[in-house]
GROMACS .gro file of C-alpha atoms in nm:
model
  315
    1MET     CA    1   9.259  10.205  12.636
    2ALA     CA    2   8.885  10.242  12.595
    3GLN     CA    3   8.662   9.990  12.773
    4THR     CA    4   8.383   9.813  12.586
    5ALA     CA    5   8.170   9.798  12.899
    6THR     CA    6   8.144  10.177  12.889
    7TYR     CA    7   8.094  10.219  12.513
    8PRO     CA    8   7.932   9.895  12.389
    9ASN     CA    9   7.817  10.042  12.056
   10ASP     CA   10   8.097  10.287  11.990
   11PRO     CA   11   8.213  10.247  11.624
   12ARG     CA   12   8.562  10.353  11.732
   13ILE     CA   13   8.583  10.034  11.935
   14HIS     CA   14   8.378   9.780  11.739
   15VAL     CA   15   8.246   9.754  11.383
   16ASP     CA   16   7.945   9.568  11.251
   17ALA     CA   17   7.891   9.399  10.915
   18GLN     CA   18   7.654   9.668  10.787
   19HIS     CA   19   7.913   9.939  10.845
   20LEU     CA   20   8.174   9.735  10.657
   21LEU     CA   21   7.933   9.678  10.368
   22ARG     CA   22   7.859  10.051  10.340
   23LEU     CA   23   8.229  10.130  10.293
   24GLY     CA   24   8.212   9.999   9.936
   25ALA     CA   25   8.018  10.296   9.801
   26LYS     CA   26   8.258  10.540   9.968
   27SER     CA   27   8.580  10.392   9.835
   28ARG     CA   28   8.521  10.377   9.458
   29ALA     CA   29   8.816  10.606   9.386
   30LEU     CA   30   9.063  10.350   9.518
   31SER     CA   31   9.234  10.081   9.313
   32LEU     CA   32   9.466   9.795   9.402
   33LEU     CA   33   9.585   9.755   9.044
   34PRO     CA   34   9.941   9.851   8.939
   35ARG     CA   35   9.828  10.166   8.755
   36GLN     CA   36   9.812  10.420   9.039
   37PRO     CA   37   9.772  10.800   9.074
   38ALA     CA   38  10.100  10.990   9.066
   39ARG     CA   39  10.096  11.049   9.443
   40SER     CA   40   9.998  10.696   9.543
   41ILE     CA   41  10.217  10.510   9.788
   42LEU     CA   42  10.207  10.221   9.539
   43ASN     CA   43  10.351  10.438   9.265
   44GLY     CA   44  10.711  10.551   9.216
   45ARG     CA   45  10.957  10.314   9.375
   46HIS     CA   46  10.682  10.058   9.435
   47ALA     CA   47  10.540  10.070   9.082
   48SER     CA   48  10.740   9.775   8.952
   49ARG     CA   49  10.661   9.567   9.258
   50LEU     CA   50  10.295   9.511   9.173
   51ARG     CA   51  10.264   9.271   8.883
   52GLY     CA   52   9.888   9.301   8.853
   53ARG     CA   53   9.692   9.046   8.655
   54GLY     CA   54   9.865   8.823   8.406
   55LEU     CA   55   9.807   8.824   8.030
   56ASN     CA   56   9.630   8.564   7.816
   57PHE     CA   57   9.740   8.508   7.457
   58GLU     CA   58   9.443   8.571   7.229
   59GLU     CA   59   9.558   8.564   6.867
   60LEU     CA   60   9.830   8.621   6.613
   61ARG     CA   61   9.738   8.874   6.344
   62GLY     CA   62   9.889   9.107   6.087
   63TYR     CA   63  10.049   9.428   6.203
   64LEU     CA   64   9.825   9.739   6.188
   65PRO     CA   65   9.934  10.104   6.205
   66GLY     CA   66   9.946  10.208   6.570
   67ASP     CA   67  10.028   9.861   6.709
   68ASP     CA   68  10.302   9.852   6.970
   69ILE     CA   69  10.617   9.730   6.795
   70ARG     CA   70  10.709   9.541   7.112
   71THR     CA   71  10.424   9.297   7.035
   72ILE     CA   72  10.570   9.198   6.696
   73ASP     CA   73  10.636   8.824   6.671
   74TRP     CA   74  10.967   8.830   6.484
   75LYS     CA   75  10.978   8.456   6.410
   76VAL     CA   76  10.639   8.461   6.238
   77THR     CA   77  10.728   8.786   6.066
   78ALA     CA   78  11.049   8.635   5.928
   79ARG     CA   79  10.873   8.316   5.819
   80THR     CA   80  10.584   8.489   5.638
   81GLY     CA   81  10.763   8.797   5.519
   82LYS     CA   82  10.489   9.016   5.666
   83PRO     CA   83  10.484   9.175   6.015
   84HIS     CA   84  10.264   8.994   6.267
   85VAL     CA   85  10.183   9.086   6.626
   86ARG     CA   86  10.079   8.875   6.923
   87VAL     CA   87   9.757   9.000   7.086
   88TYR     CA   88   9.706   8.957   7.461
   89THR     CA   89   9.416   9.036   7.691
   90GLU     CA   90   9.441   9.100   8.063
   91GLU     CA   91   9.342   8.810   8.285
   92ARG     CA   92   9.026   8.854   8.487
   93ASP     CA   93   8.908   8.674   8.794
   94ARG     CA   94   9.240   8.703   8.977
   95PRO     CA   95   9.227   8.569   9.336
   96ALA     CA   96   9.284   8.804   9.630
   97LEU     CA   97   9.354   8.684   9.982
   98LEU     CA   98   9.309   8.932  10.268
   99LEU     CA   99   9.459   8.840  10.607
  100VAL     CA  100   9.287   9.035  10.885
  101ASP     CA  101   9.438   9.040  11.235
  102GLN     CA  102   9.181   9.059  11.516
  103ARG     CA  103   9.396   8.933  11.804
  104VAL     CA  104   9.390   9.089  12.149
  105SER     CA  105   9.709   9.283  12.066
  106MET     CA  106   9.500   9.470  11.808
  107PHE     CA  107   9.238   9.575  12.065
  108PHE     CA  108   9.429   9.888  12.154
  109GLY     CA  109   9.406  10.259  12.082
  110THR     CA  110   9.502  10.575  12.270
  111GLU     CA  111   9.345  10.840  12.045
  112VAL     CA  112   9.040  10.771  11.826
  113TYR     CA  113   9.014  10.411  11.701
  114MET     CA  114   9.125  10.065  11.803
  115LYS     CA  115   9.384   9.905  11.579
  116SER     CA  116   9.136   9.620  11.530
  117VAL     CA  117   8.879   9.865  11.388
  118ILE     CA  118   9.129  10.020  11.144
  119ALA     CA  119   9.230   9.669  11.027
  120ALA     CA  120   8.865   9.570  10.979
  121GLU     CA  121   8.776   9.886  10.787
  122ALA     CA  122   9.086   9.878  10.565
  123ALA     CA  123   9.030   9.511  10.483
  124ALA     CA  124   8.664   9.579  10.400
  125ILE     CA  125   8.763   9.863  10.165
  126ALA     CA  126   9.018   9.639   9.992
  127ALA     CA  127   8.761   9.358   9.961
  128HIS     CA  128   8.509   9.591   9.797
  129ARG     CA  129   8.768   9.718   9.551
  130VAL     CA  130   8.888   9.369   9.459
  131LEU     CA  131   8.537   9.251   9.375
  132SER     CA  132   8.459   9.569   9.180
  133GLN     CA  133   8.773   9.511   8.969
  134GLY     CA  134   8.629   9.179   8.856
  135ASP     CA  135   8.856   8.965   9.073
  136ARG     CA  136   8.785   8.699   9.333
  137VAL     CA  137   8.792   8.796   9.700
  138GLY     CA  138   8.857   8.580  10.004
  139GLY     CA  139   9.072   8.580  10.312
  140ILE     CA  140   9.161   8.462  10.658
  141VAL     CA  141   9.025   8.646  10.961
  142PHE     CA  142   9.201   8.544  11.280
  143GLY     CA  143   9.197   8.609  11.650
  144ASP     CA  144   9.400   8.446  11.927
  145THR     CA  145   9.191   8.130  11.933
  146ASP     CA  146   8.947   8.153  11.638
  147LEU     CA  147   9.001   8.164  11.265
  148ALA     CA  148   8.770   8.193  10.965
  149GLU     CA  149   8.897   8.097  10.620
  150HIS     CA  150   8.720   8.213  10.302
  151ARG     CA  151   8.847   8.081   9.970
  152PRO     CA  152   8.847   8.352   9.699
  153GLN     CA  153   8.522   8.378   9.503
  154ARG     CA  154   8.380   8.629   9.258
  155ARG     CA  155   8.039   8.669   9.420
  156ALA     CA  156   7.874   8.941   9.627
  157ALA     CA  157   7.761   8.674   9.872
  158ALA     CA  158   8.125   8.576   9.930
  159LEU     CA  159   8.209   8.937  10.015
  160THR     CA  160   7.920   8.951  10.262
  161ARG     CA  161   8.032   8.630  10.433
  162PHE     CA  162   8.390   8.754  10.457
  163LEU     CA  163   8.287   9.088  10.610
  164SER     CA  164   8.052   8.910  10.851
  165SER     CA  165   8.349   8.706  10.977
  166VAL     CA  166   8.554   9.024  11.020
  167ALA     CA  167   8.273   9.187  11.218
  168ALA     CA  168   8.216   8.876  11.429
  169LEU     CA  169   8.577   8.842  11.543
  170ASN     CA  170   8.600   9.218  11.593
  171GLY     CA  171   8.289   9.209  11.811
  172ASP     CA  172   8.436   8.934  12.028
  173LEU     CA  173   8.721   9.159  12.141
  174ASN     CA  174   8.688   9.318  12.483
  175ALA     CA  175   8.916   9.460  12.749
  176SER     CA  176   8.865   9.166  12.986
  177LEU     CA  177   8.977   8.897  12.740
  178ARG     CA  178   9.260   8.678  12.869
  179PRO     CA  179   9.280   8.405  12.603
  180LYS     CA  180   9.547   8.140  12.579
  181PRO     CA  181   9.659   8.205  12.221
  182THR     CA  182   9.657   7.906  11.989
  183ILE     CA  183   9.692   8.106  11.664
  184ALA     CA  184  10.006   8.302  11.580
  185LEU     CA  185  10.074   8.534  11.287
  186ASN     CA  186  10.307   8.277  11.134
  187ASP     CA  187  10.031   8.013  11.143
  188VAL     CA  188   9.816   8.238  10.926
  189LEU     CA  189  10.102   8.324  10.688
  190ARG     CA  190  10.176   7.954  10.654
  191GLN     CA  191   9.811   7.886  10.573
  192ALA     CA  192   9.818   8.162  10.311
  193VAL     CA  193  10.122   8.002  10.147
  194GLY     CA  194   9.916   7.687  10.102
  195ILE     CA  195   9.628   7.876   9.939
  196ALA     CA  196   9.796   8.139   9.720
  197HIS     CA  197  10.033   7.963   9.483
  198THR     CA  198  10.086   8.218   9.204
  199ASN     CA  199   9.961   8.551   9.067
  200ALA     CA  200   9.736   8.631   9.361
  201LEU     CA  201   9.698   8.960   9.546
  202ILE     CA  202   9.773   8.913   9.916
  203CYS     CA  203   9.706   9.191  10.168
  204VAL     CA  204   9.794   9.160  10.536
  205PHE     CA  205   9.624   9.397  10.785
  206SER     CA  206   9.804   9.371  11.118
  207ASP     CA  207  10.032   9.531  11.376
  208PHE     CA  208  10.266   9.238  11.302
  209ASP     CA  209  10.305   9.140  11.664
  210GLY     CA  210  10.509   8.820  11.682
  211LEU     CA  211  10.742   8.870  11.385
  212ASP     CA  212  11.046   8.642  11.378
  213ARG     CA  213  11.283   8.467  11.139
  214ALA     CA  214  11.009   8.230  11.027
  215SER     CA  215  10.794   8.532  10.933
  216GLU     CA  216  11.063   8.648  10.691
  217ARG     CA  217  11.070   8.311  10.516
  218LEU     CA  218  10.691   8.301  10.485
  219LEU     CA  219  10.659   8.659  10.358
  220SER     CA  220  10.934   8.601  10.103
  221ARG     CA  221  10.752   8.292   9.973
  222LEU     CA  222  10.427   8.484   9.943
  223ALA     CA  223  10.598   8.771   9.761
  224GLN     CA  224  10.793   8.547   9.525
  225SER     CA  225  10.502   8.461   9.293
  226ASN     CA  226  10.227   8.696   9.412
  227ASP     CA  227  10.162   9.064   9.477
  228LEU     CA  228  10.202   9.114   9.853
  229ILE     CA  229  10.102   9.436  10.033
  230LEU     CA  230  10.146   9.482  10.408
  231PHE     CA  231   9.912   9.727  10.583
  232ASN     CA  232  10.103   9.807  10.902
  233ILE     CA  233   9.865   9.941  11.170
  234SER     CA  234  10.010  10.136  11.461
  235ASP     CA  235   9.901  10.367  11.741
  236PRO     CA  236  10.055  10.713  11.798
  237SER     CA  237  10.167  10.594  12.141
  238ALA     CA  238  10.430  10.386  11.961
  239HIS     CA  239  10.608  10.714  11.889
  240GLN     CA  240  10.523  10.924  12.194
  241LEU     CA  241  10.308  10.848  12.498
  242THR     CA  242  10.054  11.111  12.598
  243ALA     CA  243  10.151  11.288  12.919
  244GLY     CA  244   9.969  11.154  13.224
  245LEU     CA  245   9.843  10.845  13.042
  246LYS     CA  246   9.785  10.531  13.249
  247MET     CA  247   9.670  10.210  13.084
  248THR     CA  248   9.660   9.834  13.113
  249VAL     CA  249   9.803   9.639  12.823
  250SER     CA  250   9.773   9.265  12.757
  251ASP     CA  251   9.915   9.037  12.489
  252GLY     CA  252   9.654   8.773  12.565
  253THR     CA  253   9.861   8.592  12.827
  254LYS     CA  254  10.037   8.860  13.030
  255GLN     CA  255   9.917   9.196  13.158
  256ILE     CA  256  10.111   9.506  13.252
  257GLU     CA  257  10.024   9.850  13.390
  258LEU     CA  258  10.183  10.137  13.197
  259ASP     CA  259  10.231  10.489  13.329
  260SER     CA  260  10.361  10.755  13.090
  261SER     CA  261  10.516  10.946  13.380
  262ASP     CA  262  10.792  10.682  13.373
  263PRO     CA  263  11.074  10.867  13.188
  264ASP     CA  264  11.208  10.547  13.031
  265LEU     CA  265  10.876  10.396  12.926
  266SER     CA  266  10.816  10.600  12.611
  267SER     CA  267  11.168  10.544  12.482
  268ARG     CA  268  11.143  10.166  12.542
  269ILE     CA  269  10.810  10.141  12.360
  270LYS     CA  270  10.937  10.357  12.075
  271ALA     CA  271  11.251  10.145  12.041
  272ALA     CA  272  11.046   9.824  12.026
  273MET     CA  273  10.809   9.962  11.761
  274ASP     CA  274  11.093  10.116  11.561
  275ASN     CA  275  11.272   9.781  11.556
  276ARG     CA  276  10.958   9.604  11.430
  277LEU     CA  277  10.906   9.864  11.156
  278ALA     CA  278  11.274   9.854  11.060
  279GLN     CA  279  11.249   9.477  11.020
  280LEU     CA  280  10.945   9.510  10.794
  281GLN     CA  281  11.114   9.780  10.587
  282LEU     CA  282  11.426   9.567  10.547
  283TRP     CA  283  11.216   9.277  10.417
  284SER     CA  284  11.021   9.518  10.196
  285ARG     CA  285  11.342   9.620  10.020
  286ARG     CA  286  11.479   9.267  10.012
  287TYR     CA  287  11.171   9.092   9.873
  288GLY     CA  288  11.002   9.376   9.687
  289PHE     CA  289  10.667   9.430   9.857
  290PRO     CA  290  10.520   9.767   9.965
  291ILE     CA  291  10.418   9.865  10.318
  292VAL     CA  292  10.112  10.087  10.368
  293PRO     CA  293  10.123  10.263  10.709
  294LEU     CA  294   9.792  10.313  10.890
  295THR     CA  295   9.726  10.476  11.226
  296THR     CA  296   9.446  10.475  11.483
  297SER     CA  297   9.411  10.853  11.475
  298GLU     CA  298   9.201  10.879  11.153
  299PRO     CA  299   8.930  10.676  10.975
  300ALA     CA  300   9.079  10.406  10.756
  301LEU     CA  301   8.903  10.538  10.443
  302ASP     CA  302   9.045  10.890  10.482
  303GLN     CA  303   9.395  10.750  10.527
  304LEU     CA  304   9.375  10.517  10.230
  305LEU     CA  305   9.242  10.788   9.999
  306LYS     CA  306   9.536  11.011  10.088
  307LEU     CA  307   9.794  10.733  10.075
  308PHE     CA  308   9.667  10.617   9.735
  309GLY     CA  309   9.705  10.965   9.587
  310HIS     CA  310   9.363  11.124   9.637
  311THR     CA  311   9.471  11.444   9.810
  312GLY     CA  312   9.239  11.569  10.081
  313GLY     CA  313   9.108  11.229  10.182
  314ARG     CA  314   8.742  11.144  10.149
  315THR     CA  315   8.578  11.218   9.813
   0.00000   0.00000   0.00000
């Protein structure tokens, strides 16, 4: 794992608010609305899982050639003897809540980036896209002991404050941290349940360390009346440790030395990560929310462009 003392300004290890603000201009091709490119991870089997914005009833008027027959109000048509249609407009100003994990477990990466950096960049890209779609953006940025809550607002200043919180908690992470965690993933999910009641977009950017039975109940509640998307961030070492790799890993309370020359180590790590992913995928099928896989081996923007159907990555 890279040490911040050696690379204090390395963007692979830490991000700043200005970098997160600049990502908006580079991510205009992306959308978090239900209508997705053919190759998007949110298309196909996930297409029906995103409700998108609701509809507001605008007026009842006479049928015109070209109107969708599904909008005909048959009761009014029968009463008047002339076909009438109900006209709806798409709701605007939908709230979005972005949950951004910046705990010590996220300060890890064996190839290019820290998981905490990928989470910060992906959340920033999503925040930019939400605001550009005309919706409100807010979120909860959390570490092991600190948390910043931002209620959804449709203002550029709200976006700036949110990204500043992401950068601040990201900047606090360092290899020597040994916090006594007071904030767990479930605490944040529970807080989100209290904020997002219905028809919100909820995105969680995390490695999902600490999942348990309570997590399932909370995720199912969030998905029941909202659009929920999980951005699962992992490191390639979860699948195969690099030969000759030695590292120190901490969960914030305990520390362990890992040596990839141990023949059983890679299989144990892989089994643990596979079990966590299998649990998420089971809940995804059960409660109808998509999972977007992100890795520490590529910039978040390049990955999202490819995953959302823009072949070749950055445009």
